[in-house]
Amino acid sequence: METDPRAELIETLKLVVGAMKAAEVPFAVVGSFAGYARGAPPSDNDVDLGVCESDVDAAVAALTAVGLDFRDPPEDWLVKVYDEDRQVDLIHRLAGRPVTPELLAGSDWIEVASVSMPVLGATDLIIFKLLALGEHACDFGPLLAIVRAIREQVDWPRVAEETRLSPYAQVFLELARRLNLVSADEVPEWTEDDDERRSASRDGGDRGSLRGGPHPAAAG
């Protein structure tokens, strides 16, 4: 009988959440599983947890203690552990921004597959997803599915403000407006002032904001 990769990932999610809670390592579920916890389709890729950089070693210790395998990747914004062939990313920078205690404190405790777990706030989830868009990661399909599912949970004016310097985010938000997923009142249209701000940011060398951050997959 063929196994269901999504069901297996959910079991991995439950395993790592239980281990992190038992070890009292602060964390939050981020990425696609944060969307799933809030009503979006489940992920069939990997499990993403946000942790502060200072807690990465403790998180790795907690997960290897329950049988996961640690692998040190070349990227400098996460580490990886594996439950057999199922990947778990421990991310300490999301779309170029450090994971902080304040960010984790804003998570909501949600029951997923009968396990209570801290889940990244809906607004923060969309912000990081949008900031992760870039030239080499510009697939709107999965993000549209998340937005359709959780749009009523999101503070859209805050999303618009925090992603205003990203042209990729602005294109997505324009698409969301045209699909009636958000309103013009919630997400104002791009203006000449925004062009000037983006140009000033580019001239100042802030390439990460314009290109969706240095690692498009950071949001999971």
Coordinates of C-alpha atoms in Angstrom, one line a residue:
M1 CA 0.0 0.0 0.0
E2 CA 1.3 3.4 -0.9
T3 CA 1.9 5.8 1.9
D4 CA 0.6 9.4 2.0
P5 CA 3.5 11.8 2.1
R6 CA 1.3 14.5 3.6
A7 CA 0.1 12.2 6.4
E8 CA 3.7 11.2 7.1
L9 CA 4.7 14.8 7.3
I10 CA 1.9 15.5 9.8
E11 CA 3.2 12.7 12.0
T12 CA 6.7 14.2 11.7
L13 CA 5.3 17.6 12.7
K14 CA 3.7 16.0 15.8
L15 CA 6.9 14.3 16.7
V16 CA 9.1 17.4 16.5
V17 CA 6.5 19.6 18.2
G18 CA 6.3 17.1 21.1
A19 CA 10.1 17.0 21.4
M20 CA 10.5 20.8 21.4
K21 CA 7.7 21.2 24.0
A22 CA 9.2 18.6 26.2
A23 CA 12.6 20.2 26.0
E24 CA 11.1 23.7 26.6
V25 CA 12.8 25.2 23.6
P26 CA 10.8 28.2 22.4
F27 CA 9.6 27.8 18.8
A28 CA 6.7 28.3 16.4
V29 CA 5.4 26.4 13.4
V30 CA 6.1 28.5 10.3
G31 CA 5.9 28.1 6.6
S32 CA 3.2 26.0 4.9
F33 CA 2.3 24.1 8.0
A34 CA 1.5 27.4 9.7
G35 CA -1.0 27.9 6.9
Y36 CA -2.3 24.3 7.3
A37 CA -2.9 24.9 11.0
R38 CA -5.0 27.9 10.1
G39 CA -7.1 26.1 7.4
A40 CA -4.9 26.0 4.3
P41 CA -4.0 22.8 2.4
P42 CA -1.3 20.7 4.1
S43 CA 2.3 20.8 3.0
D44 CA 3.9 17.9 1.1
N45 CA 7.4 19.4 1.2
D46 CA 8.8 19.7 4.7
V47 CA 8.2 20.9 8.2
D48 CA 9.4 24.4 9.2
L49 CA 10.0 25.6 12.7
G50 CA 11.1 29.1 13.6
V51 CA 13.6 29.3 16.5
C52 CA 15.8 32.0 17.8
E53 CA 19.4 31.6 16.7
S54 CA 20.5 31.3 20.3
D55 CA 18.2 28.2 20.7
V56 CA 19.3 26.3 17.6
D57 CA 21.7 24.0 19.4
A58 CA 19.1 23.2 22.0
A59 CA 16.5 22.5 19.3
V60 CA 18.9 20.2 17.5
A61 CA 19.7 18.4 20.7
A62 CA 16.0 17.9 21.5
L63 CA 15.2 16.5 18.0
T64 CA 18.2 14.2 17.7
A65 CA 17.3 12.8 21.2
V66 CA 14.1 11.5 19.7
G67 CA 15.8 9.9 16.7
L68 CA 16.1 12.6 14.1
D69 CA 19.3 12.9 12.1
F70 CA 21.1 16.3 12.0
R71 CA 22.6 17.6 8.8
D72 CA 24.5 20.9 8.6
P73 CA 23.5 22.6 5.4
P74 CA 25.6 25.3 3.6
E75 CA 22.9 27.9 4.2
D76 CA 23.5 30.2 7.1
W77 CA 19.9 30.9 8.0
L78 CA 18.7 27.4 9.1
V79 CA 19.8 23.9 10.0
K80 CA 18.1 20.7 8.9
V81 CA 17.2 17.5 10.7
Y82 CA 15.5 14.5 9.2
D83 CA 12.9 12.0 10.3
E84 CA 13.9 9.2 7.9
D85 CA 13.6 11.1 4.5
R86 CA 11.3 13.8 5.8
Q87 CA 13.0 17.1 6.2
V88 CA 12.6 19.5 9.2
D89 CA 14.0 23.0 8.8
L90 CA 14.9 24.9 12.0
I91 CA 14.9 28.5 10.7
H92 CA 16.4 31.3 12.6
R93 CA 16.0 34.0 9.9
L94 CA 12.8 34.3 8.0
A95 CA 13.2 36.2 4.7
G96 CA 16.3 37.9 6.0
R97 CA 14.8 38.9 9.3
P98 CA 15.9 37.2 12.6
V99 CA 13.5 35.1 14.5
T100 CA 13.1 36.9 17.8
P101 CA 11.4 36.1 21.2
E102 CA 8.9 38.8 20.4
L103 CA 8.0 37.2 17.1
L104 CA 7.5 33.8 18.8
A105 CA 5.5 35.4 21.6
G106 CA 3.0 36.6 19.0
S107 CA 2.2 33.0 17.9
D108 CA -1.2 31.4 18.5
W109 CA -1.6 28.0 20.2
I110 CA -3.6 25.9 17.7
E111 CA -4.5 22.2 17.9
V112 CA -3.3 20.4 14.8
A113 CA -3.9 16.6 14.5
S114 CA -4.8 16.5 18.2
V115 CA -1.6 18.2 19.3
S116 CA -1.5 21.8 20.6
M117 CA 1.3 23.8 19.1
P118 CA 2.5 27.5 18.7
V119 CA 1.8 28.7 15.2
L120 CA 3.2 31.8 13.6
G121 CA 0.6 34.6 13.5
A122 CA -1.4 34.8 10.3
T123 CA -0.2 38.3 9.5
D124 CA 3.4 37.5 10.1
L125 CA 3.0 34.4 8.0
I126 CA 1.8 36.3 5.0
I127 CA 4.4 39.0 5.4
F128 CA 7.3 36.5 5.4
K129 CA 5.7 34.6 2.5
L130 CA 5.6 37.8 0.5
L131 CA 9.1 38.9 1.4
A132 CA 10.4 35.5 0.3
L133 CA 9.2 36.1 -3.3
G134 CA 11.9 36.9 -5.7
E135 CA 13.3 36.2 -9.2
H136 CA 13.9 32.6 -8.5
A137 CA 10.9 31.9 -6.3
C138 CA 7.8 33.6 -7.7
D139 CA 5.1 30.8 -7.8
F140 CA 1.9 32.5 -6.6
G141 CA -0.2 29.3 -6.6
P142 CA 0.6 27.9 -3.1
L143 CA 0.5 31.4 -1.6
L144 CA -2.9 32.1 -3.2
A145 CA -4.2 28.9 -1.6
I146 CA -3.0 30.1 1.8
V147 CA -4.5 33.6 1.4
R148 CA -7.9 32.2 0.3
A149 CA -8.0 30.1 3.5
I150 CA -6.8 32.6 6.1
R151 CA -7.5 36.0 4.6
E152 CA -10.0 36.9 7.3
Q153 CA -7.3 36.3 10.0
V154 CA -4.8 38.7 8.4
D155 CA -4.1 42.4 9.2
W156 CA -3.9 43.5 5.5
P157 CA -2.9 47.1 6.1
R158 CA 0.1 45.9 8.1
V159 CA 1.0 43.4 5.4
A160 CA 0.8 46.2 2.8
E161 CA 3.0 48.5 4.8
E162 CA 5.7 46.0 5.7
T163 CA 6.0 44.6 2.2
R164 CA 5.7 47.9 0.3
L165 CA 9.3 47.9 -0.9
S166 CA 9.0 44.5 -2.6
P167 CA 7.8 44.7 -6.2
Y168 CA 7.1 41.0 -6.1
A169 CA 4.8 41.5 -3.0
Q170 CA 3.1 44.4 -4.7
V171 CA 2.3 42.3 -7.8
F172 CA 0.9 39.5 -5.7
L173 CA -1.3 42.0 -3.7
E174 CA -2.5 43.5 -6.9
L175 CA -3.5 40.0 -8.1
A176 CA -5.2 39.4 -4.7
R177 CA -7.2 42.6 -5.2
R178 CA -8.3 41.6 -8.7
L179 CA -9.4 38.2 -7.4
N180 CA -11.4 40.0 -4.6
L181 CA -9.4 38.3 -1.9
V182 CA -8.5 41.7 -0.4
S183 CA -10.1 45.1 -0.9
A184 CA -8.5 48.3 -2.0
D185 CA -9.3 49.7 1.5
E186 CA -7.3 46.9 3.0
V187 CA -4.4 47.1 0.6
P188 CA -4.0 50.4 -1.2
E189 CA -2.8 50.5 -4.8
W190 CA 0.9 51.2 -5.6
T191 CA 1.7 54.9 -5.8
E192 CA 4.4 57.2 -7.1
D193 CA 5.5 57.7 -3.5
D194 CA 6.1 53.9 -3.3
D195 CA 8.3 54.1 -6.4
E196 CA 10.4 56.8 -4.8
R197 CA 10.7 54.8 -1.6
R198 CA 11.8 51.7 -3.5
S199 CA 14.3 53.7 -5.6
A200 CA 15.7 55.2 -2.4
S201 CA 16.0 51.8 -0.8
R202 CA 17.7 50.4 -3.9
D203 CA 20.2 53.3 -4.1
G204 CA 20.9 52.7 -0.4
G205 CA 21.9 49.1 -1.1
D206 CA 18.9 47.4 0.5
R207 CA 18.7 44.7 -2.2
G208 CA 17.1 42.2 0.1
S209 CA 13.9 44.2 0.4
L210 CA 13.7 44.5 -3.4
R211 CA 14.5 40.9 -4.3
G212 CA 12.5 39.2 -1.7
G213 CA 15.4 38.5 0.7
P214 CA 18.6 36.5 0.3
H215 CA 16.9 33.1 0.6
P216 CA 13.5 32.8 -1.1
A217 CA 12.6 29.5 0.5
A218 CA 13.0 30.9 4.0
A219 CA 9.3 31.1 4.6
G220 CA 8.7 27.5 3.8

